[in-house]
Coordinates of C-alpha atoms in Angstrom, one line a residue:
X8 CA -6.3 16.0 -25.5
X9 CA -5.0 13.4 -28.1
X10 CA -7.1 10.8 -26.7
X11 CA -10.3 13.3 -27.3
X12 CA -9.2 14.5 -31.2
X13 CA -8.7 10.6 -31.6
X14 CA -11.8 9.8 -30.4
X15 CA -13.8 12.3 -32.5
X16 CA -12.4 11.9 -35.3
X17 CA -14.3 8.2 -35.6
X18 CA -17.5 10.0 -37.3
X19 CA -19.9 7.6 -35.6
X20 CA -18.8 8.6 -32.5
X21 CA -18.7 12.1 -33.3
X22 CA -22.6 12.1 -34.8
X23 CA -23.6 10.8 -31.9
X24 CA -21.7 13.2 -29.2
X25 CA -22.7 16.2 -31.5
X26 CA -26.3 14.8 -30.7
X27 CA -26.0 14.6 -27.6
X28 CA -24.5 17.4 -26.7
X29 CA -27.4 19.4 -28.7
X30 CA -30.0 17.5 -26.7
X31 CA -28.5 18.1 -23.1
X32 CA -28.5 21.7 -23.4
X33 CA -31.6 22.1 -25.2
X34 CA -32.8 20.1 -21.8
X35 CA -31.0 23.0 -19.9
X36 CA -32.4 25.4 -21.7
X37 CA -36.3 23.8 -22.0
X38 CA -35.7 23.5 -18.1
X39 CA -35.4 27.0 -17.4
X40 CA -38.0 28.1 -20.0
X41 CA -40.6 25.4 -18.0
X42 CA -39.6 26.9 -14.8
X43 CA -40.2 30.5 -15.8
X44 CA -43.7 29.6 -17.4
X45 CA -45.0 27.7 -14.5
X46 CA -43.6 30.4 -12.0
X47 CA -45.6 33.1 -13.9
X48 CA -48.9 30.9 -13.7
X49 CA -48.7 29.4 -10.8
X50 CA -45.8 30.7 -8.1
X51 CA -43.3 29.1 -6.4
X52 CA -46.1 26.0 -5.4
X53 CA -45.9 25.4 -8.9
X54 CA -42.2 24.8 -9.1
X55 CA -42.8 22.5 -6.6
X56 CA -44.4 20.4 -8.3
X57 CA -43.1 21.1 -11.5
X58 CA -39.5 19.8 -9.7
X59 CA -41.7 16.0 -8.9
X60 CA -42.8 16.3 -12.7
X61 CA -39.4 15.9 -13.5
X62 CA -37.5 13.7 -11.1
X63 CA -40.4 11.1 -10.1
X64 CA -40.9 9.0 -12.9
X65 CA -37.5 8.5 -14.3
X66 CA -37.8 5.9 -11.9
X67 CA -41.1 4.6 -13.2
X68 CA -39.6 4.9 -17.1
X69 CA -36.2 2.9 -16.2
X70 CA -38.3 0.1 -15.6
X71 CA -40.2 0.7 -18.9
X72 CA -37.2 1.7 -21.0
X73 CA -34.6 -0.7 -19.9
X74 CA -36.6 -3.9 -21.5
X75 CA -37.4 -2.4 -24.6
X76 CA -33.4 -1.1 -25.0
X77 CA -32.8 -4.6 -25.3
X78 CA -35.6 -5.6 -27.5
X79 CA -36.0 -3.5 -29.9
X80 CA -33.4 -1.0 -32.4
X81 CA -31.8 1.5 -30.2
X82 CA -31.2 3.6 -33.3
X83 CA -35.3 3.7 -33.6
X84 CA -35.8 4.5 -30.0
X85 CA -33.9 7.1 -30.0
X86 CA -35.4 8.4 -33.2
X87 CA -38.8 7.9 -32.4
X88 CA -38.3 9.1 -28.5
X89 CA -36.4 12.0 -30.1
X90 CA -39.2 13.4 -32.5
X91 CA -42.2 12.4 -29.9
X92 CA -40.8 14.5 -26.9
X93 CA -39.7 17.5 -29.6
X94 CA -43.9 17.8 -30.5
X95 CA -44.8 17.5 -27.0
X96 CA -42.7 20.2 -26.5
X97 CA -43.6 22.0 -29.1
X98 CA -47.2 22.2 -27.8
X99 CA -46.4 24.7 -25.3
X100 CA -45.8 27.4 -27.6
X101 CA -48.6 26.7 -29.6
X102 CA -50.8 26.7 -27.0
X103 CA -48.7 29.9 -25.6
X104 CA -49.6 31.8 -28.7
X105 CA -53.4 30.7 -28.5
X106 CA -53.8 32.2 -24.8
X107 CA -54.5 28.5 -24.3
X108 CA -52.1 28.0 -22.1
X109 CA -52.7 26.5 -18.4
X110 CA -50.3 25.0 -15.6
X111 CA -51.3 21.4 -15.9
X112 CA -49.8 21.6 -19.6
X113 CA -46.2 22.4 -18.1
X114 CA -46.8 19.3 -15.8
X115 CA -47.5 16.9 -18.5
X116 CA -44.8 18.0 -20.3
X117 CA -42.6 17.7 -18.1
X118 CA -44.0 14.5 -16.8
X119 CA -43.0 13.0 -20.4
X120 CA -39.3 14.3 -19.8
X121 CA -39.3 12.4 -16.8
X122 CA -40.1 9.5 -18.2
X123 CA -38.7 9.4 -21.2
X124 CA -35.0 10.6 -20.2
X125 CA -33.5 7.5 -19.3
X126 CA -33.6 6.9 -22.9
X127 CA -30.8 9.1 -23.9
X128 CA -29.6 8.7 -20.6
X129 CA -29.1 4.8 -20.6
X130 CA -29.0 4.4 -24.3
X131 CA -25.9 6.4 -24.8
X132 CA -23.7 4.0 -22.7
X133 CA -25.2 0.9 -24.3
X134 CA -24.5 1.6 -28.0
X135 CA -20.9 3.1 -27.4
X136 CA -19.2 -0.2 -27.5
X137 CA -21.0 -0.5 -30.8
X138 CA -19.1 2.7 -32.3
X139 CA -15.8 3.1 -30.4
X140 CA -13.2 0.7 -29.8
X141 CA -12.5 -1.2 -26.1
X142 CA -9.3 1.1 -25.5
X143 CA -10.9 4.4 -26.2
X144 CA -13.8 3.9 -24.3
X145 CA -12.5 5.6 -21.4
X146 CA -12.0 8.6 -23.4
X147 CA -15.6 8.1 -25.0
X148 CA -17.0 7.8 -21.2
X149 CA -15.1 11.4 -20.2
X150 CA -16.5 13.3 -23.2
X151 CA -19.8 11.8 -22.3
X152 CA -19.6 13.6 -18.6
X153 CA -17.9 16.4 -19.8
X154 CA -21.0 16.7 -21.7
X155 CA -22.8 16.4 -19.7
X156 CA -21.2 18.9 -16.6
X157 CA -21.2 21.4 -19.6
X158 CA -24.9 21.3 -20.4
X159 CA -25.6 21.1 -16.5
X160 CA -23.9 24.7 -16.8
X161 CA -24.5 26.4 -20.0
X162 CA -28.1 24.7 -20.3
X163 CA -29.8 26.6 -17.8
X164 CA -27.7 29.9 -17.9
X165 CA -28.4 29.6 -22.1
X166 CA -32.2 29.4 -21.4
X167 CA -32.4 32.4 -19.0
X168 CA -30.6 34.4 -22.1
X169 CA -32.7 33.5 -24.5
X170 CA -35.8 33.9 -22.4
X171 CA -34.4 37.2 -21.9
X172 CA -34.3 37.8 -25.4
X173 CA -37.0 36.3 -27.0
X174 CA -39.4 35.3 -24.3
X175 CA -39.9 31.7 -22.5
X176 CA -42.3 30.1 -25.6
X177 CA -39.6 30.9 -28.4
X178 CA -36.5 29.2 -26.2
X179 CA -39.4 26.0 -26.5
X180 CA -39.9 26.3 -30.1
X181 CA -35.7 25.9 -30.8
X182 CA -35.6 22.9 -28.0
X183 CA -38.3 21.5 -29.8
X184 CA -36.0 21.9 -33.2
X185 CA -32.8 20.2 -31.0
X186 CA -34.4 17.1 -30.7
X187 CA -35.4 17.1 -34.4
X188 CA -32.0 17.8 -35.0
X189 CA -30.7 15.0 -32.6
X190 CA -32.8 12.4 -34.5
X191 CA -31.2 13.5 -37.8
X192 CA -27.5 13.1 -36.6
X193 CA -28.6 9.9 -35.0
X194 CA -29.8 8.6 -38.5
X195 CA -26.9 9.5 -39.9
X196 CA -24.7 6.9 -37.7
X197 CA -23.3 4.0 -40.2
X198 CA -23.2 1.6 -37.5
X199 CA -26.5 -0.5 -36.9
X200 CA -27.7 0.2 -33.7
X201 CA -29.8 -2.7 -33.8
X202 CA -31.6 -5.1 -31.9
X203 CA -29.2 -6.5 -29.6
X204 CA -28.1 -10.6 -30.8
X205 CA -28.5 -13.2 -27.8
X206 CA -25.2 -14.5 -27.2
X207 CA -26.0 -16.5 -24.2
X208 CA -26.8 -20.3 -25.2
X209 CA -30.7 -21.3 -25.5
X210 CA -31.9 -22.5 -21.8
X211 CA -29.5 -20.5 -20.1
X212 CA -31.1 -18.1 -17.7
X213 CA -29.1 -15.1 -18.8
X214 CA -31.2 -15.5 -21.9
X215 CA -34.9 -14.7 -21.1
X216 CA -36.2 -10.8 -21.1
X217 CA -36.9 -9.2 -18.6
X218 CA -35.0 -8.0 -15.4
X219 CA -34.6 -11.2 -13.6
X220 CA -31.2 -11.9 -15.7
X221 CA -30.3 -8.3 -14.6
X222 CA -30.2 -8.9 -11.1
X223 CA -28.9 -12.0 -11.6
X224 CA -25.9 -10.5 -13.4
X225 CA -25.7 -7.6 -10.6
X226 CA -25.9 -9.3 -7.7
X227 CA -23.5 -11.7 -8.4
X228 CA -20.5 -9.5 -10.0
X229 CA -18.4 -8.0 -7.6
X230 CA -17.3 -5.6 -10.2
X231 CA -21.0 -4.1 -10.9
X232 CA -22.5 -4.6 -7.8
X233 CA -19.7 -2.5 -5.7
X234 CA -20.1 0.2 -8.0
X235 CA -23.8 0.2 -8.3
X236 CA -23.8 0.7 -4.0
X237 CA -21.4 2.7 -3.9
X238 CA -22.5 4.9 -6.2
X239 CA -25.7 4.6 -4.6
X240 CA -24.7 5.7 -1.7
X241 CA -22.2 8.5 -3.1
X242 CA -25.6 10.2 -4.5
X243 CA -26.7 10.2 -1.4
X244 CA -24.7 12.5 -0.2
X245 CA -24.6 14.4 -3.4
X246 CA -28.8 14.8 -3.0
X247 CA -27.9 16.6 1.0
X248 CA -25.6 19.0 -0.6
X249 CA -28.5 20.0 -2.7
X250 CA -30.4 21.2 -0.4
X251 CA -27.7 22.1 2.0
X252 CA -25.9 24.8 -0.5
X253 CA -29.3 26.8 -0.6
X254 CA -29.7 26.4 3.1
X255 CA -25.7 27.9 3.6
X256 CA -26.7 30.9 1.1
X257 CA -29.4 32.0 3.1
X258 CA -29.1 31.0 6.7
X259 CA -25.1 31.5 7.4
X260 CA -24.2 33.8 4.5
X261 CA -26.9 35.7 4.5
X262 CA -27.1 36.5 0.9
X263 CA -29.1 36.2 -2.2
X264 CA -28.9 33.5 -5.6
X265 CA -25.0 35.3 -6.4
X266 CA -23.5 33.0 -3.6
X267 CA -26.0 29.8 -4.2
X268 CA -24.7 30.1 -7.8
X269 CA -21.2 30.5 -7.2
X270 CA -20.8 27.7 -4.9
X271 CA -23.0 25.5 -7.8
X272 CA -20.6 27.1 -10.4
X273 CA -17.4 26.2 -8.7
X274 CA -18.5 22.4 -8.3
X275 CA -19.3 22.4 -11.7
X276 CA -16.1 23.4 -12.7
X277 CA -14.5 20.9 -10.7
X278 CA -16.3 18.2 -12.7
X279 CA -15.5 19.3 -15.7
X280 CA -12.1 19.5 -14.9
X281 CA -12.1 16.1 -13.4
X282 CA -13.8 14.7 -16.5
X283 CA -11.7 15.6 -19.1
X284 CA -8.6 15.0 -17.1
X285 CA -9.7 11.3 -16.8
X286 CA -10.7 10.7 -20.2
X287 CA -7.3 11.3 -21.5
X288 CA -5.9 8.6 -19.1
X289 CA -5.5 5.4 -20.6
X290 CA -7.5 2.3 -18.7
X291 CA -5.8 0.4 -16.1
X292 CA -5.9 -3.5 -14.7
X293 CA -5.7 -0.8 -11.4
X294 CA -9.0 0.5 -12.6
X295 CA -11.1 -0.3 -9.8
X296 CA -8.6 0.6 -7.1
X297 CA -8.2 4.1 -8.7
X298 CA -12.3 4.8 -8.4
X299 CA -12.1 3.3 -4.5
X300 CA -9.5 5.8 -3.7
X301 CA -11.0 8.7 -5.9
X302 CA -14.3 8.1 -3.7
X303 CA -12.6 7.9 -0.3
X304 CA -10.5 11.0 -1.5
X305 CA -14.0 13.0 -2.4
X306 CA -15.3 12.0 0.3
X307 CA -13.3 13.2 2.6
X308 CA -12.5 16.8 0.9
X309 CA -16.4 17.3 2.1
X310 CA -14.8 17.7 5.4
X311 CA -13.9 21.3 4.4
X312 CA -17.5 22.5 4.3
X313 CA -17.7 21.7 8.2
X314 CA -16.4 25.5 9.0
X315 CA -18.8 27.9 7.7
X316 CA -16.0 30.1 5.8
X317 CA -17.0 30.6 2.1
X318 CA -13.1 29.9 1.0
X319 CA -13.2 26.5 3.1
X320 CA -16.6 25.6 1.0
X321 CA -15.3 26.7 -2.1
X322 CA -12.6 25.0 -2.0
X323 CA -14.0 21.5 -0.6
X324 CA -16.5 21.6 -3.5
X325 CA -13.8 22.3 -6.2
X326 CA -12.1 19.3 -5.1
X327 CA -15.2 16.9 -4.9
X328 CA -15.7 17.7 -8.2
X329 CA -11.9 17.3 -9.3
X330 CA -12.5 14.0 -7.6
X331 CA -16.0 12.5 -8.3
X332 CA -16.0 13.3 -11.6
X333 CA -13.7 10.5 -12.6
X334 CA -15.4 7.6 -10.7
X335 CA -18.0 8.2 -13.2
X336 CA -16.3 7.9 -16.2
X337 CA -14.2 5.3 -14.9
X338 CA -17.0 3.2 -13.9
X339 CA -19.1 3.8 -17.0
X340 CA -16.0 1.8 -18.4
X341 CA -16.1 -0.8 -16.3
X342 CA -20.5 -1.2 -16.5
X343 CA -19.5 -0.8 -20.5
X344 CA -17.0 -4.3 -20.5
X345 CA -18.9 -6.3 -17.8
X346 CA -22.6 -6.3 -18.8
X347 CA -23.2 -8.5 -22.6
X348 CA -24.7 -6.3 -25.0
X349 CA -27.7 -8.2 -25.1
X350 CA -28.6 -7.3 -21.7
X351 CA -26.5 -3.6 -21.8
X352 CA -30.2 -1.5 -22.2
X353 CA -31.4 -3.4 -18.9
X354 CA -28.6 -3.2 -16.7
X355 CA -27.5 0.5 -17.5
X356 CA -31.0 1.6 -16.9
X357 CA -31.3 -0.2 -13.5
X358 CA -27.4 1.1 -12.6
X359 CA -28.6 4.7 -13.6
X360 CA -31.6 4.9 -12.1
X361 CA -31.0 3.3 -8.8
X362 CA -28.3 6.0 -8.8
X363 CA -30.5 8.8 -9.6
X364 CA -33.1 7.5 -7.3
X365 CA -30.8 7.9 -4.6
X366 CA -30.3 11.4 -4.6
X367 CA -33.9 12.5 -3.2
X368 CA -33.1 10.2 -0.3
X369 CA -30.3 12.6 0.1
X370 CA -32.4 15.5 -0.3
X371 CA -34.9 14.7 2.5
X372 CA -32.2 13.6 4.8
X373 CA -30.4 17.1 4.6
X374 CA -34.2 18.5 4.9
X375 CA -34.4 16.9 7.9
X376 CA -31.4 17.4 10.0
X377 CA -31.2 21.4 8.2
X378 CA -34.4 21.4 9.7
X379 CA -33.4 21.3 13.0
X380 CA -30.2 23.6 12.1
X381 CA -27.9 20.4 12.6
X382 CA -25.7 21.5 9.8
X383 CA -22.1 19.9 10.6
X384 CA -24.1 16.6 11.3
X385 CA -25.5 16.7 8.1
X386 CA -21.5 17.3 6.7
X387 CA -20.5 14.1 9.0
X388 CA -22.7 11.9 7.5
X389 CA -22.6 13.3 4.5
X390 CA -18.7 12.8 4.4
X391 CA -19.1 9.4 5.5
X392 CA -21.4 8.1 2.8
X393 CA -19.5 9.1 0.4
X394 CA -16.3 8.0 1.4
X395 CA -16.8 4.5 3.2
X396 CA -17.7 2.9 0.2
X397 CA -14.5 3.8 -1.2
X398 CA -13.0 2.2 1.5
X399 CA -14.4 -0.8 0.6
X400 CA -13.6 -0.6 -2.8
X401 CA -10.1 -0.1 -1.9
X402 CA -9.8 -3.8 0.4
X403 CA -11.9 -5.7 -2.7
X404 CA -10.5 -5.1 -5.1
X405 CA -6.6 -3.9 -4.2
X406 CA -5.9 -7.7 -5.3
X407 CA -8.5 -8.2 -8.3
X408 CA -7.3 -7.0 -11.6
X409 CA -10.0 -5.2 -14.1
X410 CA -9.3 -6.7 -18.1
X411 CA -10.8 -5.5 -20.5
X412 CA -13.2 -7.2 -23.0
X413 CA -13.7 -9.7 -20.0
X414 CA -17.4 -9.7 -19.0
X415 CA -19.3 -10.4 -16.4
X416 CA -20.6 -13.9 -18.4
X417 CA -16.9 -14.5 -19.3
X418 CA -15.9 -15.2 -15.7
X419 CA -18.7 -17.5 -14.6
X420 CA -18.1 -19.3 -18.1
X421 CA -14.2 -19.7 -17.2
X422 CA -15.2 -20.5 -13.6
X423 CA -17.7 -22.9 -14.1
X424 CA -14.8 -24.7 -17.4
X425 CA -12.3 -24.5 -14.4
X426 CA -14.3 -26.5 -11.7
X427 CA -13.8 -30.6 -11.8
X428 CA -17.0 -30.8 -10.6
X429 CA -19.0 -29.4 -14.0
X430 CA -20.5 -31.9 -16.1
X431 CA -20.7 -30.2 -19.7
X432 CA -24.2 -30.3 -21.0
X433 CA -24.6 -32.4 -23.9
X434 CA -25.8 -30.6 -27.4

């Protein structure tokens, strides 16, 4: 917990947190207000495609975003993304309180969610090195996903109150006043939050926009790409257990949302738990090792949901969130040290969103073999994908030290001053 009062206490940091936190549960809460409105006008279809809406073009706006959070202020992104998507949200209880309401508004909305979320989403990890020192980043990465498990949460659960209360356009009107309130706090920051400053030298490759240099960077660091496919394939399984909690709630327990949301509930609670435990522990030249082993550990616990008991499922899920949890805020470290700032926008929008993407793969796989009532196949593989990469986290890197401040640019700058073979360039 001192590693957490520390943290907060650098106001920077603290603005920024604050805003987050504010805009992840007004998401939450915007979420279930969406959901309500386009179940009233147009049924459960609707939340169908209300659900693409949302998911589909995050994809589409990482490839749009992650240029620009290199080229342009990431303070006036955020600011200008902030008070765009609060009057577009806005809208809808204007056009509530007309009676000019229709379905295809929702969609829109929420199609500008979708594409704008990566934003926050990959813009938060790229400016924290900018307002929090290299040993409390770890810390600064746990608050992050605690945040982030607690909005997943409260969000939602918030929302259904307050529609409750006040009725879905009025829980819009006070989203729409969160993300006003998140470009305040985000003005407020002392720290510049500018365009990020080329470091590499002029000609070198890592220098030119675009995502070529991003690949580049990925493809050949061990450190980033191992954790980008792992990850990747961690999500995987993460998207089959969405679909396969629903399918247990109905089909083998026989009972109603009060089971699907305590089984949700319990996981969540897990990676809260998991989350703030690891952002008290202080970063380690182990650091890789530790997420390898958390992922194989995870992994495995999924094992427990092969039995159709409700304590056995309980249970495994508590413990993959204890576990996961961690590897992300452990690996946002490492992503934070490895990739230059100049090219930090790019390459956590790319890490992110491949991640993210992964998860409707997962989805449609546990459609599929749920389809067919192949439930502890589904677990197998499941269990698998999540822990194998851990394995292989474990052999790379059980010999490879992490060091902070060391990026990914450092080491082929060191390797390439090390080799008798380089000829320096002349100036």
């Amino acid at each position: 917990m001192k590693a957490y009062l520390a943290i907060l206490r650098i106001g920077d940091y603290r603005l920024l947190w604050s805003a987050l936190v504010l805009n992840l549960l007004g998401d939450g809460a915007t979420y279930a207000a969406l959901a309500w409105l386009t179940l009233e006008e147009a049924g459960a279809a609707g939340l169908g495609v209300l659900g693409v809406c949302l998911t589909l073009p995050v994809i589409l706006g990482g490839a749009i975003v992650g240029p620009l959070l290199d080229r342009f202020s990431r303070r006036k992104l955020f600011i200008y993304d902030s008070v765009f998507r609060g009057f577009v949200v806005g809208l809808i209880p204007l056009l509530a309180f007309t009676d000019a309401l229709h379905v295809w508004h929702l969609y829109v909305v929420a199609l500008v969610y979708g594409l704008l979320k990566i934003i926050p989403l990959a813009g938060t990890p790229a400016v924290l090195p900018e307002l929090v020192p290299e040993d409390k980043l770890q810390a600064a990465s746990g608050l992050e996903s605690t945040a982030m498990g607690a909005a997943n949460v409260i969000g939602p659960a918030l929302g259904a109150l307050m529609i409750t209360a006040w009725g879905a356009p009025n829980v819009l009107i006070l989203d729409a006043a969160t993300y006003l309130l998140f470009a305040f706090l985000i003005s407020r920051i002392k720290a510049p939050l500018a365009r990020p400053e080329q470091t590499a030298p002029a000609g070198d490759k890592n220098a030119r926009p675009g995502w070529g240099p991003v690949f580049r960077l990925i493809t050949r660091d061990r450190f980033l790409l191992v954790l980008t496919l792992s990850f990747g394939a961690f999500n995987v399984s993460a998207g089959a257990l969405v679909v396969a909690l629903p399918w247990l709630a109905k089909f083998e327990f026989h009972s109603g949302p009060g089971v699907l949301g305590l089984m949700l509930a319990v996981m969540a609670i897990g990676e809260l738990v998991g989350s703030l435990v690891s952002g008290a522990v202080q970063t380690s030249e182990k650091q890789m090792l530790r997420i390898g082993v958390l992922q194989l550990l995870s992994g495995a616990v999924l094992f427990l949901l092969v039995p159709t008991a409700l304590p056995w499922i309980l249970l495994g899920l508590v413990l993959n969130g204890i576990l996961s949890a961690p590897m992300t805020v452990l690996g946002g470290v490492v992503r934070m040290t490895r990739v230059p700032n100049e090219m930090r926008g790019r390459a956590m929008t790319l890490m992110r969103t491949v991640m993210a993407g992964s998860l409707p793969a997962g989805s449609a796989l546990g459609g599929f073999l749920l389809s067919g009532s192949h439930y502890t196949t589904l677990i197998f593989v499941v269990a698998a994908l999540a822990a194998a990469p851990g394995v292989l986290t474990v052999v790379l890197f059980r010999n490879m030290p992490f060091r902070l401040g060391v990026t990914a640019a450092d080491d082929q700058r060191a390797k390439s001053s090390s080799d008798p073979d380089t000829v320096p360039s002349a100036s």
